[in-house]
Coordinates of C-alpha atoms and ligand atoms in Angstrom, one line a residue:
M1 CA 13.5 -14.7 2.9
K2 CA 10.9 -12.0 2.3
A3 CA 7.9 -13.0 0.2
M4 CA 4.4 -11.9 -0.6
I5 CA 2.1 -14.9 -0.5
L6 CA -1.4 -15.7 -1.5
E7 CA -3.3 -17.9 0.9
E8 CA -6.9 -17.8 -0.3
I9 CA -8.9 -17.0 -3.4
G10 CA -11.2 -14.0 -3.3
S11 CA -12.5 -11.0 -5.2
M12 CA -10.3 -7.9 -5.1
E13 CA -13.5 -5.9 -4.7
Y14 CA -13.6 -7.2 -1.1
S15 CA -10.0 -7.5 -0.2
K16 CA -7.6 -4.8 -1.3
T17 CA -4.7 -6.7 0.2
P18 CA -4.9 -10.3 -1.1
L19 CA -1.2 -10.9 -0.5
K20 CA 0.4 -11.2 2.9
F21 CA 4.0 -10.5 3.8
A22 CA 5.7 -13.7 5.0
D23 CA 9.2 -14.9 6.0
L24 CA 9.8 -18.2 4.1
P25 CA 12.8 -20.5 4.1
I26 CA 15.1 -20.1 1.0
P27 CA 14.2 -22.9 -1.4
E28 CA 16.7 -25.7 -2.0
P29 CA 17.4 -26.2 -5.7
G30 CA 16.6 -29.8 -6.7
R31 CA 18.1 -31.9 -9.5
K32 CA 18.6 -29.9 -12.6
E33 CA 17.3 -26.8 -10.9
L34 CA 18.7 -23.3 -10.2
L35 CA 18.3 -21.2 -7.2
I36 CA 17.8 -17.6 -8.3
R37 CA 18.2 -14.5 -6.2
V38 CA 15.4 -12.3 -7.6
S39 CA 16.2 -8.8 -8.6
V40 CA 12.9 -7.8 -10.3
C41 CA 9.5 -9.4 -10.8
G42 CA 6.9 -8.0 -13.2
V43 CA 3.2 -7.7 -12.2
C44 CA 0.8 -9.2 -14.6
H45 CA -2.9 -9.2 -15.2
T46 CA -2.8 -13.0 -14.8
E47 CA -2.0 -12.5 -11.2
L48 CA -5.5 -11.0 -10.8
D49 CA -6.9 -14.1 -12.5
E50 CA -5.1 -16.3 -10.0
I51 CA -6.1 -14.2 -6.9
E52 CA -9.8 -14.1 -8.0
G53 CA -9.8 -17.8 -8.9
R54 CA -10.2 -17.8 -12.7
T55 CA -7.0 -19.8 -13.0
P56 CA -6.7 -21.1 -9.5
P57 CA -3.2 -21.6 -8.1
R58 CA -2.1 -24.2 -5.5
L59 CA -2.2 -22.5 -2.1
P60 CA -0.4 -21.0 -0.5
V61 CA 1.7 -19.7 -3.4
V62 CA 4.2 -17.0 -4.2
L63 CA 2.9 -15.4 -7.4
G64 CA 5.0 -13.8 -10.1
H65 CA 6.1 -15.1 -13.5
Q66 CA 8.3 -12.3 -15.0
V67 CA 11.4 -12.9 -13.0
V68 CA 14.9 -11.5 -13.5
G69 CA 17.7 -12.4 -11.1
R70 CA 21.1 -14.0 -10.7
V71 CA 21.9 -17.6 -10.2
E72 CA 22.8 -18.0 -6.6
A73 CA 23.3 -21.8 -6.6
A74 CA 22.9 -24.7 -9.0
G75 CA 21.4 -28.1 -8.0
P76 CA 23.0 -31.4 -9.0
G77 CA 23.0 -32.2 -12.8
T78 CA 22.8 -28.6 -14.0
S79 CA 25.2 -27.6 -16.8
S80 CA 23.9 -24.5 -18.6
F81 CA 24.5 -21.7 -16.1
Q82 CA 27.0 -20.6 -13.5
T83 CA 26.7 -18.8 -10.2
G84 CA 26.2 -15.1 -10.9
D85 CA 24.7 -15.5 -14.4
R86 CA 21.7 -13.2 -15.0
V87 CA 18.6 -15.2 -15.9
G88 CA 14.9 -14.8 -16.5
V89 CA 11.9 -17.0 -15.8
G90 CA 8.6 -16.7 -17.6
W91 CA 5.1 -18.2 -17.4
I92 CA 6.3 -21.7 -18.4
Y93 CA 7.9 -23.3 -15.3
S94 CA 8.1 -26.8 -16.6
A95 CA 6.6 -29.4 -19.0
C96 CA 7.0 -33.2 -19.3
G97 CA 9.5 -33.1 -22.1
T98 CA 8.2 -36.4 -23.7
C99 CA 4.7 -35.9 -24.9
K100 CA 3.9 -35.1 -28.6
F101 CA 3.5 -31.4 -27.9
C102 CA 6.8 -31.2 -26.0
R103 CA 8.6 -33.1 -28.8
G104 CA 7.1 -30.8 -31.4
G105 CA 8.3 -27.6 -29.6
E106 CA 4.8 -26.8 -28.3
E107 CA 5.4 -27.5 -24.7
N108 CA 2.9 -24.7 -24.0
L109 CA 0.2 -27.3 -24.8
C110 CA 1.7 -30.1 -22.7
P111 CA -0.9 -31.8 -20.4
D112 CA 1.7 -31.5 -17.6
F113 CA 2.4 -27.8 -18.2
R114 CA 3.2 -26.0 -15.0
A115 CA 3.0 -22.3 -14.6
T116 CA 5.5 -20.2 -12.6
G117 CA 3.8 -18.5 -9.6
R118 CA 0.7 -20.7 -10.0
D119 CA 1.7 -24.4 -9.9
A120 CA 5.1 -23.6 -8.4
N121 CA 6.4 -20.6 -6.3
G122 CA 7.3 -17.6 -8.4
G123 CA 9.1 -14.3 -8.1
Y124 CA 7.3 -12.2 -5.5
A125 CA 10.1 -13.2 -3.2
Q126 CA 13.8 -12.8 -2.6
Y127 CA 14.6 -16.2 -4.0
M128 CA 13.0 -18.9 -6.2
S129 CA 14.1 -22.2 -7.8
V130 CA 13.4 -23.2 -11.4
P131 CA 14.4 -26.1 -13.7
E132 CA 17.4 -24.8 -15.6
D133 CA 15.7 -25.8 -18.9
F134 CA 13.2 -23.1 -18.3
A135 CA 15.6 -20.3 -17.4
Y136 CA 16.8 -17.9 -20.1
R137 CA 19.8 -15.6 -20.5
I138 CA 18.8 -12.0 -20.6
P139 CA 20.4 -9.9 -23.5
P140 CA 22.7 -7.2 -22.1
A141 CA 20.7 -4.5 -23.8
F142 CA 18.1 -4.6 -21.0
S143 CA 18.2 -3.6 -17.4
D144 CA 16.6 -6.0 -15.0
A145 CA 13.5 -3.9 -14.8
E146 CA 13.2 -3.5 -18.6
A147 CA 13.6 -7.2 -19.2
A148 CA 11.0 -8.5 -16.7
P149 CA 7.8 -7.4 -18.5
L150 CA 9.2 -8.7 -21.8
L151 CA 9.3 -12.3 -20.3
C152 CA 5.5 -12.5 -20.2
A153 CA 3.7 -9.7 -21.9
G154 CA 6.4 -9.6 -24.6
A155 CA 6.7 -13.3 -25.2
I156 CA 3.0 -14.0 -25.2
G157 CA 2.5 -10.9 -27.4
Y158 CA 5.1 -12.4 -29.8
R159 CA 3.3 -15.7 -29.8
S160 CA 0.0 -14.1 -30.5
L161 CA 1.5 -12.1 -33.4
R162 CA 2.9 -15.4 -34.8
L163 CA -0.5 -17.0 -34.5
T164 CA -2.1 -14.2 -36.5
G165 CA -0.3 -15.4 -39.7
L166 CA -0.1 -11.8 -40.7
K167 CA 1.8 -10.9 -43.9
D168 CA 3.5 -7.6 -44.5
G169 CA 1.0 -5.1 -45.9
Q170 CA -2.0 -6.6 -44.2
N171 CA -4.0 -4.6 -41.6
L172 CA -3.7 -5.6 -38.0
G173 CA -6.0 -4.6 -35.2
L174 CA -5.3 -4.6 -31.4
T175 CA -8.2 -4.6 -29.0
G176 CA -7.1 -3.4 -25.6
F177 CA -3.9 -1.5 -25.1
G178 CA -2.1 -2.8 -22.0
A179 CA 1.4 -4.0 -21.5
S180 CA 1.3 -6.8 -24.0
A181 CA -0.4 -4.9 -26.8
H182 CA 1.9 -2.0 -26.6
L183 CA 4.9 -4.3 -27.1
V184 CA 3.1 -6.1 -29.9
L185 CA 2.6 -2.8 -31.7
K186 CA 6.3 -2.0 -31.6
L187 CA 7.2 -5.5 -32.7
A188 CA 4.6 -5.6 -35.5
R189 CA 5.7 -2.2 -36.9
H190 CA 9.2 -3.6 -37.2
R191 CA 8.3 -6.9 -38.7
F192 CA 5.6 -5.6 -41.0
P193 CA 6.7 -2.2 -42.2
N194 CA 4.0 -1.9 -44.8
S195 CA 1.1 -2.9 -42.6
R196 CA -1.2 -0.5 -40.9
F197 CA -2.3 -0.9 -37.3
F198 CA -5.6 -0.1 -35.7
V199 CA -6.1 0.1 -32.0
F200 CA -9.4 -0.3 -30.1
A201 CA -9.2 1.0 -26.5
R202 CA -11.7 2.4 -24.1
S203 CA -9.6 5.1 -22.6
E204 CA -8.6 8.3 -24.3
K205 CA -5.2 8.0 -22.7
E206 CA -4.6 4.6 -24.2
R207 CA -5.7 5.7 -27.6
T208 CA -3.3 8.7 -27.5
F209 CA -0.5 6.4 -26.4
A210 CA -1.3 4.0 -29.3
Q211 CA -1.1 6.9 -31.8
E212 CA 2.2 8.1 -30.3
L213 CA 3.5 4.5 -30.9
G214 CA 2.5 4.6 -34.6
A215 CA -1.1 3.3 -34.8
A216 CA -2.7 4.5 -38.0
W217 CA -6.0 4.9 -36.2
A218 CA -7.3 4.5 -32.6
G219 CA -10.9 4.3 -31.6
D220 CA -13.4 2.8 -29.1
P221 CA -13.9 -1.0 -29.3
S222 CA -17.5 -0.3 -30.4
D223 CA -16.4 1.8 -33.4
N224 CA -16.1 0.5 -36.9
S225 CA -12.5 0.6 -38.0
P226 CA -12.1 2.8 -41.1
E227 CA -10.7 -0.3 -43.0
K228 CA -11.4 -4.0 -42.6
L229 CA -8.7 -5.9 -40.8
H230 CA -7.0 -9.1 -41.7
C231 CA -6.4 -10.0 -38.1
I232 CA -7.2 -8.6 -34.6
I233 CA -5.5 -9.6 -31.4
D234 CA -7.8 -9.2 -28.4
T235 CA -6.1 -8.7 -25.0
T236 CA -9.2 -7.6 -23.0
P237 CA -10.7 -9.6 -20.1
A238 CA -14.2 -9.1 -21.5
W239 CA -16.6 -10.7 -24.1
K240 CA -18.2 -7.8 -25.8
P241 CA -14.9 -6.8 -27.6
I242 CA -15.0 -10.2 -29.2
L243 CA -18.1 -9.4 -31.1
E244 CA -17.0 -5.9 -31.8
A245 CA -13.7 -7.2 -33.3
L246 CA -15.4 -9.9 -35.4
K247 CA -17.4 -7.3 -37.3
N248 CA -14.3 -5.5 -38.3
L249 CA -12.5 -8.5 -39.8
E250 CA -12.3 -8.9 -43.6
P251 CA -13.4 -12.2 -45.2
G252 CA -11.0 -15.0 -44.1
G253 CA -9.8 -12.8 -41.2
R254 CA -8.7 -14.2 -37.9
L255 CA -9.3 -13.1 -34.3
V256 CA -6.6 -14.2 -31.9
I257 CA -7.7 -14.0 -28.2
N258 CA -4.7 -13.4 -26.0
A259 CA -6.3 -13.8 -22.5
I260 CA -5.8 -16.7 -20.1
R261 CA -9.4 -16.4 -18.9
K262 CA -12.3 -14.1 -19.7
E263 CA -14.2 -12.6 -16.9
E264 CA -17.9 -13.5 -16.5
G265 CA -19.3 -10.0 -16.2
D266 CA -20.5 -9.3 -19.7
K267 CA -20.9 -12.9 -21.1
E268 CA -24.5 -12.1 -22.0
A269 CA -23.1 -10.0 -24.9
L270 CA -22.4 -13.2 -26.7
R271 CA -26.2 -13.6 -27.2
Q272 CA -25.8 -10.8 -29.8
L273 CA -23.6 -13.0 -31.9
D274 CA -24.9 -12.6 -35.5
Y275 CA -23.7 -15.3 -37.8
P276 CA -23.7 -13.3 -41.0
L277 CA -22.1 -10.2 -39.5
H278 CA -19.6 -11.8 -37.1
L279 CA -18.6 -15.3 -38.5
W280 CA -19.7 -15.8 -42.1
M281 CA -17.1 -15.6 -44.8
E282 CA -14.6 -17.9 -43.2
K283 CA -13.7 -15.8 -40.2
E284 CA -11.7 -17.7 -37.5
I285 CA -11.2 -17.4 -33.8
K286 CA -8.1 -18.8 -32.1
S287 CA -6.9 -18.5 -28.5
V288 CA -3.3 -18.2 -27.4
A289 CA -2.3 -20.7 -24.6
N290 CA 0.8 -20.0 -22.5
V291 CA 4.2 -19.7 -24.1
A292 CA 6.7 -22.1 -25.4
R293 CA 10.4 -21.6 -24.7
R294 CA 11.0 -20.7 -28.3
D295 CA 8.6 -17.7 -27.9
V296 CA 10.6 -16.3 -25.0
L297 CA 14.0 -16.8 -26.6
E298 CA 13.0 -15.5 -30.1
F299 CA 11.2 -12.5 -28.6
M300 CA 14.0 -11.5 -26.2
D301 CA 16.5 -11.6 -29.1
L302 CA 14.2 -9.5 -31.4
A303 CA 13.4 -7.1 -28.6
A304 CA 17.2 -6.5 -28.1
Q305 CA 17.8 -6.0 -31.8
I306 CA 15.1 -3.5 -32.3
S307 CA 15.6 -2.0 -28.8
I308 CA 12.0 -2.6 -27.6
K309 CA 12.1 -1.3 -24.1
P310 CA 8.9 -1.3 -22.0
E311 CA 8.1 1.7 -19.9
V312 CA 8.2 0.5 -16.4
Q313 CA 6.9 1.7 -13.0
E314 CA 8.7 0.2 -10.0
F315 CA 7.2 -0.8 -6.6
P316 CA 8.9 -2.3 -3.6
L317 CA 8.0 -5.9 -2.9
E318 CA 6.0 -4.9 0.2
E319 CA 3.7 -2.8 -2.1
A320 CA 2.7 -5.7 -4.3
N321 CA -0.9 -5.3 -3.3
Q322 CA -0.8 -1.6 -4.3
A323 CA 0.6 -2.5 -7.7
L324 CA -2.1 -5.2 -8.2
A325 CA -4.9 -2.8 -7.2
E326 CA -3.7 -0.2 -9.7
L327 CA -3.6 -2.9 -12.4
K328 CA -7.1 -3.9 -11.4
G329 CA -8.2 -0.3 -11.5
K330 CA -6.8 -0.1 -15.1
K331 CA -4.4 2.7 -14.2
V332 CA -2.1 1.2 -16.8
R333 CA 0.5 3.0 -18.8
G334 CA 3.3 0.6 -19.5
A335 CA 4.3 -2.2 -17.1
K336 CA 4.5 -2.5 -13.3
V337 CA 7.5 -4.3 -11.7
L338 CA 8.4 -5.2 -8.1
K339 CA 12.0 -4.2 -7.3
I340 CA 13.2 -6.8 -4.9
G341 CA 17.0 -7.2 -4.8
Ligands
ZN401 ZN1 1.9 -12.7 -17.3
ZN402 ZN1 4.8 -32.6 -22.5

């Protein structure tokens, strides 16, 4: 089968083509696993974190954790899907199923959490295998390409919105306005019709896009928002926006950081942390780790009900490096997907 594989970690500043084309054997589905013929795989910022070693994968690896395809074969002991069923796979590839986190529906925190396309081969290939417990039916409202970005950006965005504890009528801020944040804005407007949304983004293009999608205000991350915010979700890879967000929170407000890793570049900014300005008055900081199955399932259902459809830009599998380079270069409007089958 055709696949794009990562063989070594390195900065994309030096190598513009971190992935190599390879011809791999089609995987055999093991016990309770499905073999999926991949139709589309989304391209995610987390892939850059893997390539550059901030969340190192096992090597070599097939990246990709926003996978939509059809069940090609089912391994022994499977019961939930049939050949031909359309399924999706997200960031969570497997978890132990027995620890206290798994038993409590927080398998995203499981010590044996394995990520698709990092700890197991993912969807930058014609086929992949996955435990059937971590495959999801895709609502018919979505095409394959529309569904793929929802599986990561959407599901994690949904989890971060849950973790804000926002109530209708409270102000929500979004720092950074990439694939996840634009889905969160659509979702939040639906769930919290009386709330107002404030978007902080560096590029004029992103700010315009945010206002088109219904933000009450859009400004630069260094700006003071015109009103204090109950909660802010940060989806940037940098540190300075953390401080900039904290100063805009109201007393008791919460900053939710939705980033698997922060880049090291501007960590010095944290030395400007000013306790009275940034943290005093019971402000909180919380990170979002991975996704639980519940997040994927609930989000996909909601997205279908309120017809959240991401804007997608398609690339052939062989142009995965190009898609990643554009993502790295922040030429983002909507989500990028690889069209494979
Ligand atoms: Zn992702
Ligand atoms: Zn567990």
